PDB file of C-alpha atoms in Angstrom:
ATOM      1  CA  MET A   1     133.055 -92.539 -53.373  1.00  0.00           C
ATOM      2  CA  PHE A   2     130.370 -90.032 -52.356  1.00  0.00           C
ATOM      3  CA  PRO A   3     128.005 -91.710 -49.853  1.00  0.00           C
ATOM      4  CA  ALA A   4     124.951 -90.379 -51.683  1.00  0.00           C
ATOM      5  CA  LEU A   5     126.100 -91.084 -55.205  1.00  0.00           C
ATOM      6  CA  ARG A   6     124.036 -93.767 -56.886  1.00  0.00           C
ATOM      7  CA  LYS A   7     125.062 -93.668 -60.524  1.00  0.00           C
ATOM      8  CA  ALA A   8     128.297 -94.808 -62.070  1.00  0.00           C
ATOM      9  CA  THR A   9     130.454 -92.405 -63.998  1.00  0.00           C
ATOM     10  CA  MET A  10     132.800 -92.625 -66.937  1.00  0.00           C
ATOM     11  CA  MET A  11     136.370 -93.603 -66.150  1.00  0.00           C
ATOM     12  CA  THR A  12     137.928 -91.232 -68.634  1.00  0.00           C
ATOM     13  CA  LEU A  13     141.664 -90.934 -68.385  1.00  0.00           C
ATOM     14  CA  ILE A  14     142.944 -87.421 -68.879  1.00  0.00           C
ATOM     15  CA  THR A  15     146.601 -86.916 -69.658  1.00  0.00           C
ATOM     16  CA  LEU A  16     148.091 -83.890 -67.945  1.00  0.00           C
ATOM     17  CA  GLY A  17     150.752 -81.476 -69.105  1.00  0.00           C
ATOM     18  CA  CYS A  18     153.155 -83.025 -66.624  1.00  0.00           C
ATOM     19  CA  GLY A  19     152.515 -86.452 -68.127  1.00  0.00           C
ATOM     20  CA  GLN A  20     150.512 -87.841 -65.215  1.00  0.00           C
ATOM     21  CA  CYS A  21     147.266 -89.658 -65.762  1.00  0.00           C
ATOM     22  CA  VAL A  22     145.059 -90.849 -62.901  1.00  0.00           C
ATOM     23  CA  ALA A  23     141.704 -92.615 -62.926  1.00  0.00           C
ATOM     24  CA  HIS A  24     139.184 -93.006 -60.114  1.00  0.00           C
ATOM     25  CA  PRO A  25     135.890 -94.954 -60.189  1.00  0.00           C
ATOM     26  CA  PHE A  26     133.883 -91.822 -59.450  1.00  0.00           C
ATOM     27  CA  PHE A  27     136.104 -88.894 -60.358  1.00  0.00           C
ATOM     28  CA  ASN A  28     138.700 -88.123 -62.955  1.00  0.00           C
ATOM     29  CA  PHE A  29     141.501 -86.732 -60.810  1.00  0.00           C
ATOM     30  CA  LEU A  30     143.429 -83.975 -62.531  1.00  0.00           C
ATOM     31  CA  ASP A  31     146.778 -83.305 -60.923  1.00  0.00           C
ATOM     32  CA  GLY A  32     147.589 -79.595 -60.892  1.00  0.00           C
ATOM     33  CA  ASN A  33     151.053 -80.081 -59.440  1.00  0.00           C
ATOM     34  CA  ASP A  34     153.073 -78.380 -62.179  1.00  0.00           C
ATOM     35  CA  SER A  35     155.524 -75.491 -62.017  1.00  0.00           C
ATOM     36  CA  GLU A  36     152.851 -72.811 -62.288  1.00  0.00           C
ATOM     37  CA  SER A  37     150.197 -74.236 -60.008  1.00  0.00           C
ATOM     38  CA  SER A  38     152.794 -75.044 -57.357  1.00  0.00           C
ATOM     39  CA  LEU A  39     152.527 -71.349 -56.497  1.00  0.00           C
ATOM     40  CA  LEU A  40     149.057 -72.024 -55.088  1.00  0.00           C
ATOM     41  CA  GLU A  41     149.583 -72.046 -51.344  1.00  0.00           C
ATOM     42  CA  ALA A  42     146.219 -71.016 -49.942  1.00  0.00           C
ATOM     43  CA  ILE A  43     143.358 -70.947 -52.404  1.00  0.00           C
ATOM     44  CA  LEU A  44     140.265 -69.040 -51.345  1.00  0.00           C
ATOM     45  CA  LEU A  45     138.039 -69.108 -54.401  1.00  0.00           C
ATOM     46  CA  ILE A  46     137.187 -70.765 -57.646  1.00  0.00           C
ATOM     47  CA  ALA A  47     135.122 -68.761 -60.106  1.00  0.00           C
ATOM     48  CA  LEU A  48     134.108 -69.823 -63.592  1.00  0.00           C
ATOM     49  CA  THR A  49     133.145 -66.847 -65.742  1.00  0.00           C
ATOM     50  CA  SER A  50     130.963 -66.571 -68.823  1.00  0.00           C
ATOM     51  CA  ARG A  51     134.117 -67.076 -70.941  1.00  0.00           C
ATOM     52  CA  GLN A  52     134.549 -70.365 -69.090  1.00  0.00           C
ATOM     53  CA  TYR A  53     137.686 -69.232 -67.320  1.00  0.00           C
ATOM     54  CA  ILE A  54     138.216 -70.572 -63.816  1.00  0.00           C
ATOM     55  CA  TYR A  55     139.501 -67.981 -61.367  1.00  0.00           C
ATOM     56  CA  VAL A  56     141.262 -68.911 -58.138  1.00  0.00           C
ATOM     57  CA  ALA A  57     141.930 -66.405 -55.354  1.00  0.00           C
ATOM     58  CA  ASP A  58     144.892 -67.487 -53.260  1.00  0.00           C
ATOM     59  CA  SER A  59     145.111 -66.230 -49.678  1.00  0.00           C
ATOM     60  CA  GLY A  60     148.611 -67.589 -49.115  1.00  0.00           C
ATOM     61  CA  THR A  61     150.288 -65.836 -52.011  1.00  0.00           C
ATOM     62  CA  ASN A  62     147.518 -63.193 -52.179  1.00  0.00           C
ATOM     63  CA  LEU A  63     147.175 -63.784 -55.903  1.00  0.00           C
ATOM     64  CA  LEU A  64     144.286 -64.189 -58.290  1.00  0.00           C
ATOM     65  CA  TYR A  65     144.860 -67.082 -60.691  1.00  0.00           C
ATOM     66  CA  ARG A  66     143.059 -67.802 -63.935  1.00  0.00           C
ATOM     67  CA  MET A  67     142.988 -71.041 -65.887  1.00  0.00           C
ATOM     68  CA  ASP A  68     141.039 -72.170 -68.911  1.00  0.00           C
ATOM     69  CA  ASP A  69     139.632 -75.455 -67.670  1.00  0.00           C
ATOM     70  CA  MET A  70     139.656 -78.142 -64.996  1.00  0.00           C
ATOM     71  CA  GLU A  71     143.099 -79.266 -66.175  1.00  0.00           C
ATOM     72  CA  GLY A  72     144.715 -75.966 -65.199  1.00  0.00           C
ATOM     73  CA  THR A  73     145.471 -74.996 -68.805  1.00  0.00           C
ATOM     74  CA  ASN A  74     147.087 -71.561 -69.318  1.00  0.00           C
ATOM     75  CA  LEU A  75     147.330 -70.787 -65.619  1.00  0.00           C
ATOM     76  CA  MET A  76     148.257 -67.148 -64.953  1.00  0.00           C
ATOM     77  CA  SER A  77     148.155 -64.864 -61.919  1.00  0.00           C
ATOM     78  CA  TYR A  78     147.689 -61.263 -60.788  1.00  0.00           C
ATOM     79  CA  ASP A  79     148.442 -59.731 -57.367  1.00  0.00           C
ATOM     80  CA  GLY A  80     146.153 -56.681 -57.411  1.00  0.00           C
ATOM     81  CA  SER A  81     149.020 -54.169 -57.192  1.00  0.00           C
ATOM     82  CA  ALA A  82     148.250 -52.026 -60.262  1.00  0.00           C
ATOM     83  CA  LEU A  83     147.425 -49.096 -57.951  1.00  0.00           C
ATOM     84  CA  GLY A  84     149.983 -50.066 -55.329  1.00  0.00           C
ATOM     85  CA  THR A  85     147.614 -51.880 -52.948  1.00  0.00           C
ATOM     86  CA  ALA A  86     148.009 -55.611 -53.510  1.00  0.00           C
ATOM     87  CA  PHE A  87     145.388 -58.166 -52.542  1.00  0.00           C
ATOM     88  CA  SER A  88     145.241 -59.254 -48.924  1.00  0.00           C
ATOM     89  CA  ASN A  89     143.185 -62.375 -48.239  1.00  0.00           C
ATOM     90  CA  PRO A  90     141.286 -62.244 -51.549  1.00  0.00           C
ATOM     91  CA  SER A  91     137.916 -63.973 -51.419  1.00  0.00           C
ATOM     92  CA  GLY A  92     134.865 -63.263 -53.594  1.00  0.00           C
ATOM     93  CA  VAL A  93     135.239 -63.055 -57.378  1.00  0.00           C
ATOM     94  CA  ALA A  94     132.683 -62.084 -60.016  1.00  0.00           C
ATOM     95  CA  THR A  95     132.560 -60.768 -63.574  1.00  0.00           C
ATOM     96  CA  ASP A  96     130.154 -58.352 -65.266  1.00  0.00           C
ATOM     97  CA  SER A  97     128.588 -58.209 -68.735  1.00  0.00           C
ATOM     98  CA  GLN A  98     131.731 -56.542 -70.124  1.00  0.00           C
ATOM     99  CA  GLY A  99     133.985 -59.284 -68.786  1.00  0.00           C
ATOM    100  CA  ARG A 100     135.544 -57.047 -66.135  1.00  0.00           C
ATOM    101  CA  ILE A 101     136.791 -58.879 -63.053  1.00  0.00           C
ATOM    102  CA  TYR A 102     135.816 -58.052 -59.464  1.00  0.00           C
ATOM    103  CA  VAL A 103     137.666 -59.314 -56.394  1.00  0.00           C
ATOM    104  CA  ALA A 104     136.819 -58.902 -52.708  1.00  0.00           C
ATOM    105  CA  SER A 105     139.900 -58.340 -50.586  1.00  0.00           C
ATOM    106  CA  ASN A 106     139.426 -57.549 -46.894  1.00  0.00           C
ATOM    107  CA  ALA A 107     137.726 -54.131 -46.767  1.00  0.00           C
ATOM    108  CA  ARG A 108     137.860 -53.384 -50.505  1.00  0.00           C
ATOM    109  CA  VAL A 109     136.334 -54.404 -53.777  1.00  0.00           C
ATOM    110  CA  TYR A 110     138.659 -54.314 -56.800  1.00  0.00           C
ATOM    111  CA  ARG A 111     137.680 -54.127 -60.456  1.00  0.00           C
ATOM    112  CA  PHE A 112     139.987 -54.499 -63.464  1.00  0.00           C
ATOM    113  CA  ASP A 113     139.695 -55.400 -67.122  1.00  0.00           C
ATOM    114  CA  ASP A 114     142.116 -58.295 -67.414  1.00  0.00           C
ATOM    115  CA  MET A 115     144.764 -60.345 -65.647  1.00  0.00           C
ATOM    116  CA  LEU A 116     147.262 -57.486 -66.007  1.00  0.00           C
ATOM    117  CA  GLY A 117     145.126 -55.251 -63.797  1.00  0.00           C
ATOM    118  CA  SER A 118     144.298 -52.871 -66.649  1.00  0.00           C
ATOM    119  CA  ASN A 119     142.071 -49.920 -65.676  1.00  0.00           C
ATOM    120  CA  GLN A 120     141.949 -51.071 -62.074  1.00  0.00           C
ATOM    121  CA  VAL A 121     139.754 -49.209 -59.587  1.00  0.00           C
ATOM    122  CA  GLU A 122     139.090 -49.919 -55.912  1.00  0.00           C
ATOM    123  CA  TYR A 123     136.207 -49.068 -53.612  1.00  0.00           C
ATOM    124  CA  ASP A 124     135.912 -49.290 -49.808  1.00  0.00           C
ATOM    125  CA  GLY A 125     132.255 -48.391 -49.223  1.00  0.00           C
ATOM    126  CA  ASN A 126     132.924 -44.862 -47.994  1.00  0.00           C
ATOM    127  CA  VAL A 127     129.827 -43.429 -49.681  1.00  0.00           C
ATOM    128  CA  GLY A 128     127.831 -45.211 -46.972  1.00  0.00           C
ATOM    129  CA  THR A 129     128.942 -47.696 -44.333  1.00  0.00           C
ATOM    130  CA  THR A 130     132.652 -48.296 -44.844  1.00  0.00           C
ATOM    131  CA  PHE A 131     133.387 -51.946 -45.547  1.00  0.00           C
ATOM    132  CA  ALA A 132     134.944 -54.086 -42.826  1.00  0.00           C
ATOM    133  CA  GLN A 133     135.348 -57.588 -44.304  1.00  0.00           C
ATOM    134  CA  ILE A 134     133.903 -58.226 -47.751  1.00  0.00           C
ATOM    135  CA  LYS A 135     133.401 -61.902 -48.568  1.00  0.00           C
ATOM    136  CA  GLY A 136     130.841 -62.797 -51.232  1.00  0.00           C
ATOM    137  CA  LEU A 137     130.324 -60.850 -54.473  1.00  0.00           C
ATOM    138  CA  SER A 138     127.629 -60.995 -57.142  1.00  0.00           C
ATOM    139  CA  ILE A 139     126.777 -58.884 -60.201  1.00  0.00           C
ATOM    140  CA  ASP A 140     123.185 -58.574 -61.448  1.00  0.00           C
ATOM    141  CA  ASN A 141     121.963 -58.192 -65.032  1.00  0.00           C
ATOM    142  CA  GLN A 142     122.292 -54.403 -64.738  1.00  0.00           C
ATOM    143  CA  ASP A 143     125.926 -54.759 -63.633  1.00  0.00           C
ATOM    144  CA  ARG A 144     125.105 -53.571 -60.126  1.00  0.00           C
ATOM    145  CA  ILE A 145     127.453 -54.948 -57.488  1.00  0.00           C
ATOM    146  CA  TYR A 146     126.322 -56.904 -54.416  1.00  0.00           C
ATOM    147  CA  ALA A 147     128.615 -57.773 -51.523  1.00  0.00           C
ATOM    148  CA  THR A 148     128.405 -59.426 -48.120  1.00  0.00           C
ATOM    149  CA  ASP A 149     130.265 -58.050 -45.113  1.00  0.00           C
ATOM    150  CA  ASN A 150     130.625 -60.689 -42.425  1.00  0.00           C
ATOM    151  CA  THR A 151     132.068 -58.274 -39.854  1.00  0.00           C
ATOM    152  CA  ASN A 152     129.417 -55.570 -40.236  1.00  0.00           C
ATOM    153  CA  ASP A 153     126.762 -58.312 -40.709  1.00  0.00           C
ATOM    154  CA  ARG A 154     125.091 -56.685 -43.704  1.00  0.00           C
ATOM    155  CA  ILE A 155     124.908 -56.773 -47.461  1.00  0.00           C
ATOM    156  CA  TYR A 156     125.479 -53.903 -49.882  1.00  0.00           C
ATOM    157  CA  ARG A 157     124.454 -52.968 -53.387  1.00  0.00           C
ATOM    158  CA  PHE A 158     125.997 -50.151 -55.418  1.00  0.00           C
ATOM    159  CA  ASP A 159     125.803 -49.199 -59.071  1.00  0.00           C
ATOM    160  CA  ASP A 160     129.470 -48.713 -59.838  1.00  0.00           C
ATOM    161  CA  MET A 161     132.934 -48.453 -58.363  1.00  0.00           C
ATOM    162  CA  GLN A 162     132.235 -44.917 -57.117  1.00  0.00           C
ATOM    163  CA  GLY A 163     129.546 -46.286 -54.790  1.00  0.00           C
ATOM    164  CA  THR A 164     126.698 -44.602 -56.670  1.00  0.00           C
ATOM    165  CA  ASN A 165     123.306 -45.352 -55.071  1.00  0.00           C
ATOM    166  CA  GLN A 166     124.883 -47.483 -52.344  1.00  0.00           C
ATOM    167  CA  ILE A 167     122.273 -49.094 -50.118  1.00  0.00           C
ATOM    168  CA  GLU A 168     122.456 -51.872 -47.561  1.00  0.00           C
ATOM    169  CA  ILE A 169     120.394 -54.399 -45.646  1.00  0.00           C
ATOM    170  CA  ALA A 170     121.311 -54.914 -42.014  1.00  0.00           C
ATOM    171  CA  SER A 171     118.582 -54.573 -39.308  1.00  0.00           C
ATOM    172  CA  GLY A 172     119.768 -57.638 -37.406  1.00  0.00           C
ATOM    173  CA  PHE A 173     119.023 -60.047 -40.258  1.00  0.00           C
ATOM    174  CA  PHE A 174     122.530 -61.482 -40.523  1.00  0.00           C
ATOM    175  CA  SER A 175     125.198 -63.158 -38.419  1.00  0.00           C
ATOM    176  CA  ASN A 176     128.240 -64.027 -40.553  1.00  0.00           C
ATOM    177  CA  PRO A 177     126.796 -63.707 -44.065  1.00  0.00           C
ATOM    178  CA  GLN A 178     129.048 -65.339 -46.649  1.00  0.00           C
ATOM    179  CA  GLY A 179     127.920 -66.316 -50.144  1.00  0.00           C
ATOM    180  CA  ILE A 180     125.526 -64.109 -52.121  1.00  0.00           C
ATOM    181  CA  THR A 181     123.854 -64.455 -55.502  1.00  0.00           C
ATOM    182  CA  VAL A 182     121.161 -62.695 -57.524  1.00  0.00           C
ATOM    183  CA  ASP A 183     118.820 -64.668 -59.772  1.00  0.00           C
ATOM    184  CA  ILE A 184     117.522 -63.673 -63.201  1.00  0.00           C
ATOM    185  CA  SER A 185     114.435 -62.013 -61.653  1.00  0.00           C
ATOM    186  CA  GLY A 186     116.527 -59.906 -59.271  1.00  0.00           C
ATOM    187  CA  LYS A 187     115.880 -61.871 -56.093  1.00  0.00           C
ATOM    188  CA  ILE A 188     118.823 -61.817 -53.698  1.00  0.00           C
ATOM    189  CA  TYR A 189     119.996 -64.927 -51.834  1.00  0.00           C
ATOM    190  CA  VAL A 190     122.423 -64.893 -48.917  1.00  0.00           C
ATOM    191  CA  ALA A 191     124.014 -67.851 -47.117  1.00  0.00           C
ATOM    192  CA  ASP A 192     124.314 -67.069 -43.405  1.00  0.00           C
ATOM    193  CA  THR A 193     126.744 -69.443 -41.755  1.00  0.00           C
ATOM    194  CA  ALA A 194     126.049 -68.622 -38.117  1.00  0.00           C
ATOM    195  CA  LEU A 195     122.258 -68.531 -38.412  1.00  0.00           C
ATOM    196  CA  GLY A 196     122.205 -71.756 -40.450  1.00  0.00           C
ATOM    197  CA  ASN A 197     119.866 -70.500 -43.145  1.00  0.00           C
ATOM    198  CA  ILE A 198     119.488 -69.132 -46.644  1.00  0.00           C
ATOM    199  CA  GLN A 199     117.797 -65.745 -46.811  1.00  0.00           C
ATOM    200  CA  GLN A 200     115.917 -64.498 -49.866  1.00  0.00           C
ATOM    201  CA  PHE A 201     115.013 -60.848 -50.459  1.00  0.00           C
ATOM    202  CA  PRO A 202     112.868 -59.591 -53.350  1.00  0.00           C
ATOM    203  CA  ASP A 203     114.923 -56.383 -53.446  1.00  0.00           C
ATOM    204  CA  MET A 204     117.198 -54.202 -51.310  1.00  0.00           C
ATOM    205  CA  SER A 205     114.362 -52.674 -49.266  1.00  0.00           C
ATOM    206  CA  GLY A 206     114.840 -55.297 -46.557  1.00  0.00           C
ATOM    207  CA  THR A 207     111.145 -56.218 -46.641  1.00  0.00           C
ATOM    208  CA  GLY A 208     109.636 -59.481 -47.791  1.00  0.00           C
ATOM    209  CA  ARG A 209     112.465 -61.609 -46.449  1.00  0.00           C
ATOM    210  CA  VAL A 210     112.022 -65.396 -46.620  1.00  0.00           C
ATOM    211  CA  THR A 211     114.337 -67.855 -44.884  1.00  0.00           C
ATOM    212  CA  TYR A 212     114.907 -71.586 -45.225  1.00  0.00           C
ATOM    213  CA  ASP A 213     117.060 -73.921 -43.136  1.00  0.00           C
ATOM    214  CA  GLY A 214     116.994 -77.165 -45.160  1.00  0.00           C
ATOM    215  CA  ILE A 215     114.832 -79.029 -42.629  1.00  0.00           C
ATOM    216  CA  ILE A 216     112.247 -80.528 -45.014  1.00  0.00           C
ATOM    217  CA  LEU A 217     113.952 -83.957 -45.097  1.00  0.00           C
ATOM    218  CA  GLY A 218     114.950 -83.760 -41.432  1.00  0.00           C
ATOM    219  CA  ASN A 219     118.536 -82.754 -42.113  1.00  0.00           C
ATOM    220  CA  PRO A 220     118.862 -78.981 -41.622  1.00  0.00           C
ATOM    221  CA  PHE A 221     121.753 -76.985 -43.007  1.00  0.00           C
ATOM    222  CA  GLN A 222     124.927 -77.117 -40.957  1.00  0.00           C
ATOM    223  CA  ASN A 223     126.901 -73.908 -41.522  1.00  0.00           C
ATOM    224  CA  PRO A 224     125.621 -72.982 -44.998  1.00  0.00           C
ATOM    225  CA  PHE A 225     128.454 -71.149 -46.705  1.00  0.00           C
ATOM    226  CA  ASN A 226     127.496 -70.557 -50.323  1.00  0.00           C
ATOM    227  CA  VAL A 227     124.403 -70.344 -52.468  1.00  0.00           C
ATOM    228  CA  ALA A 228     123.798 -70.477 -56.229  1.00  0.00           C
ATOM    229  CA  VAL A 229     120.667 -70.322 -58.397  1.00  0.00           C
ATOM    230  CA  ASP A 230     120.288 -71.765 -61.897  1.00  0.00           C
ATOM    231  CA  SER A 231     118.319 -70.443 -64.870  1.00  0.00           C
ATOM    232  CA  GLN A 232     115.261 -72.432 -63.739  1.00  0.00           C
ATOM    233  CA  SER A 233     115.429 -70.826 -60.274  1.00  0.00           C
ATOM    234  CA  ASN A 234     116.550 -74.045 -58.590  1.00  0.00           C
ATOM    235  CA  ILE A 235     118.560 -73.204 -55.489  1.00  0.00           C
ATOM    236  CA  TYR A 236     121.842 -74.895 -54.520  1.00  0.00           C
ATOM    237  CA  VAL A 237     123.554 -74.637 -51.134  1.00  0.00           C
ATOM    238  CA  ALA A 238     127.009 -75.726 -49.959  1.00  0.00           C
ATOM    239  CA  CYS A 239     127.098 -76.471 -46.246  1.00  0.00           C
ATOM    240  CA  ILE A 240     130.352 -76.911 -44.365  1.00  0.00           C
ATOM    241  CA  GLY A 241     128.827 -79.483 -42.022  1.00  0.00           C
ATOM    242  CA  ASN A 242     126.628 -81.644 -44.228  1.00  0.00           C
ATOM    243  CA  GLY A 243     127.346 -81.263 -47.905  1.00  0.00           C
ATOM    244  CA  LEU A 244     125.334 -80.070 -50.893  1.00  0.00           C
ATOM    245  CA  PHE A 245     121.614 -79.343 -51.247  1.00  0.00           C
ATOM    246  CA  GLN A 246     119.330 -78.582 -54.168  1.00  0.00           C
ATOM    247  CA  PHE A 247     115.663 -77.522 -54.014  1.00  0.00           C
ATOM    248  CA  SER A 248     113.083 -75.752 -56.149  1.00  0.00           C
ATOM    249  CA  ASP A 249     111.939 -72.931 -53.877  1.00  0.00           C
ATOM    250  CA  MET A 250     112.324 -71.441 -50.426  1.00  0.00           C
ATOM    251  CA  THR A 251     110.008 -74.052 -48.894  1.00  0.00           C
ATOM    252  CA  GLY A 252     112.428 -76.851 -49.845  1.00  0.00           C
ATOM    253  CA  SER A 253     110.279 -78.388 -52.594  1.00  0.00           C
ATOM    254  CA  ASN A 254     111.935 -81.290 -54.451  1.00  0.00           C
ATOM    255  CA  GLN A 255     114.939 -81.178 -52.158  1.00  0.00           C
ATOM    256  CA  VAL A 256     117.916 -83.404 -52.977  1.00  0.00           C
ATOM    257  CA  GLU A 257     120.906 -83.831 -50.664  1.00  0.00           C
ATOM    258  CA  ASN A 258     124.405 -85.180 -51.052  1.00  0.00           C
ATOM    259  CA  ASN A 259     126.300 -85.476 -47.786  1.00  0.00           C
ATOM    260  CA  ILE A 260     129.854 -85.687 -49.036  1.00  0.00           C
ATOM    261  CA  VAL A 261     131.465 -84.608 -45.769  1.00  0.00           C
ATOM    262  CA  THR A 262     132.532 -87.971 -44.377  1.00  0.00           C
ATOM    263  CA  THR A 263     134.524 -88.879 -47.487  1.00  0.00           C
ATOM    264  CA  TYR A 264     135.452 -85.636 -49.211  1.00  0.00           C
ATOM    265  CA  GLY A 265     135.368 -83.064 -46.438  1.00  0.00           C
ATOM    266  CA  ASN A 266     133.578 -79.768 -46.033  1.00  0.00           C
ATOM    267  CA  PRO A 267     132.380 -77.924 -49.155  1.00  0.00           C
ATOM    268  CA  ARG A 268     132.500 -74.148 -49.198  1.00  0.00           C
ATOM    269  CA  GLY A 269     132.748 -72.916 -52.770  1.00  0.00           C
ATOM    270  CA  LEU A 270     129.741 -73.420 -55.018  1.00  0.00           C
ATOM    271  CA  ALA A 271     129.107 -72.452 -58.637  1.00  0.00           C
ATOM    272  CA  LEU A 272     127.019 -73.397 -61.658  1.00  0.00           C
ATOM    273  CA  ASP A 273     128.164 -73.036 -65.251  1.00  0.00           C
ATOM    274  CA  SER A 274     126.098 -72.342 -68.376  1.00  0.00           C
ATOM    275  CA  ALA A 275     125.632 -76.086 -68.905  1.00  0.00           C
ATOM    276  CA  GLY A 276     124.187 -76.497 -65.405  1.00  0.00           C
ATOM    277  CA  ARG A 277     127.223 -78.336 -64.062  1.00  0.00           C
ATOM    278  CA  ILE A 278     127.999 -77.953 -60.379  1.00  0.00           C
ATOM    279  CA  TYR A 279     131.384 -76.845 -59.056  1.00  0.00           C
ATOM    280  CA  PHE A 280     132.388 -76.996 -55.428  1.00  0.00           C
ATOM    281  CA  SER A 281     135.589 -76.640 -53.474  1.00  0.00           C
ATOM    282  CA  GLU A 282     136.791 -78.289 -50.281  1.00  0.00           C
ATOM    283  CA  PHE A 283     139.790 -77.500 -48.134  1.00  0.00           C
ATOM    284  CA  THR A 284     139.387 -79.245 -44.786  1.00  0.00           C
ATOM    285  CA  ASN A 285     140.486 -82.701 -45.940  1.00  0.00           C
ATOM    286  CA  ASN A 286     141.373 -82.788 -49.619  1.00  0.00           C
ATOM    287  CA  ASP A 287     142.003 -79.222 -50.831  1.00  0.00           C
ATOM    288  CA  ARG A 288     140.442 -79.891 -54.208  1.00  0.00           C
ATOM    289  CA  ILE A 289     137.985 -78.511 -56.743  1.00  0.00           C
ATOM    290  CA  TYR A 290     135.189 -80.762 -57.950  1.00  0.00           C
ATOM    291  CA  ARG A 291     132.776 -80.594 -60.869  1.00  0.00           C
ATOM    292  CA  MET A 292     129.771 -82.828 -61.484  1.00  0.00           C
ATOM    293  CA  ASP A 293     126.711 -82.846 -63.716  1.00  0.00           C
ATOM    294  CA  SER A 294     124.178 -83.215 -60.904  1.00  0.00           C
ATOM    295  CA  LEU A 295     124.112 -83.946 -57.190  1.00  0.00           C
ATOM    296  CA  ASP A 296     123.814 -87.686 -57.773  1.00  0.00           C
ATOM    297  CA  GLU A 297     126.422 -87.961 -60.513  1.00  0.00           C
ATOM    298  CA  ALA A 298     130.172 -87.615 -60.331  1.00  0.00           C
ATOM    299  CA  GLY A 299     132.532 -85.829 -62.638  1.00  0.00           C
ATOM    300  CA  LEU A 300     135.959 -84.213 -62.609  1.00  0.00           C
ATOM    301  CA  VAL A 301     138.365 -83.307 -59.840  1.00  0.00           C
ATOM    302  CA  PHE A 302     141.204 -80.798 -60.085  1.00  0.00           C
ATOM    303  CA  TYR A 303     143.730 -81.078 -57.291  1.00  0.00           C
ATOM    304  CA  GLY A 304     147.193 -79.887 -56.562  1.00  0.00           C
ATOM    305  CA  PRO A 305     148.967 -78.028 -53.778  1.00  0.00           C
ATOM    306  CA  PHE A 306     145.735 -76.277 -52.746  1.00  0.00           C
ATOM    307  CA  THR A 307     144.812 -75.104 -49.278  1.00  0.00           C
ATOM    308  CA  GLN A 308     141.496 -73.446 -48.495  1.00  0.00           C
ATOM    309  CA  PRO A 309     139.689 -73.190 -51.824  1.00  0.00           C
ATOM    310  CA  ILE A 310     136.506 -71.362 -50.810  1.00  0.00           C
ATOM    311  CA  TYR A 311     134.395 -69.045 -52.938  1.00  0.00           C
ATOM    312  CA  THR A 312     133.099 -70.005 -56.370  1.00  0.00           C
ATOM    313  CA  PHE A 313     131.195 -68.026 -58.970  1.00  0.00           C
ATOM    314  CA  VAL A 314     129.836 -68.713 -62.444  1.00  0.00           C
ATOM    315  CA  SER A 315     128.787 -65.772 -64.590  1.00  0.00           C
ATOM    316  CA  SER A 316     125.230 -66.020 -65.873  1.00  0.00           C
ATOM    317  CA  ASN A 317     125.935 -63.558 -68.680  1.00  0.00           C
TER     318      ASN A 317
END
């Protein structure tokens, strides 16, 4: 069980499409090892959209998968090849207010309407600094697109897939930026793995930056990889080295920690759904996707032939 978990959880048995049913004292394990999900060779991202779909970007098969729930219902896939350039190492996923899907794939951002790749467009940053390695993606409430580039060590914002009004923040702030999110007030949060901090910007001017390293309880972030913010502006961080964190502001107020590393491995993906439930992924030890109601309560696990599930995203729309 999680070392930091203090409350018991329900031992609900969930019957799978393949007829398997597994119970665990802290997690309901959902076996995704069926004929469709056996295609998943190297997952890079879980993303739960406003329609409550879970998206999985697979770096082994270079496919984007979509399923309806934590049981893998209605799993389908898309390879990004509508315009002839298929995904290569897909990572970040996001959706906008129209339900359009965005995927980061190496030095490009893709956008399409559905899992058939309808109306697909691609953008490589050439209006400004050409992208090198896009990782995290986020869409704000004006449908502007934010992206991290962990090779160029900067973040970008642009209005549309033509790169309109593209601007960036660099200036030596970053060293391996990964996850990015934008809260309901427009504040931008970036998880920087190498620097070991979360960076908050009030806007894309690059001024007013605030950083936090998790130190308030004496246990600083170890390789923070992803960041998420809920509707109450509580901040959540997934750290490769020492688990999950939650706090109220960029001073670490009301910080809660759950060091799940020793038992469940190194979390990378992180997402929150409309009900405030927490999703995270882990690929070092268990190659699974987890969901729980809070940092001190357990919930569901979806597992199968996964390797490297990384980025997660939940639409706030």
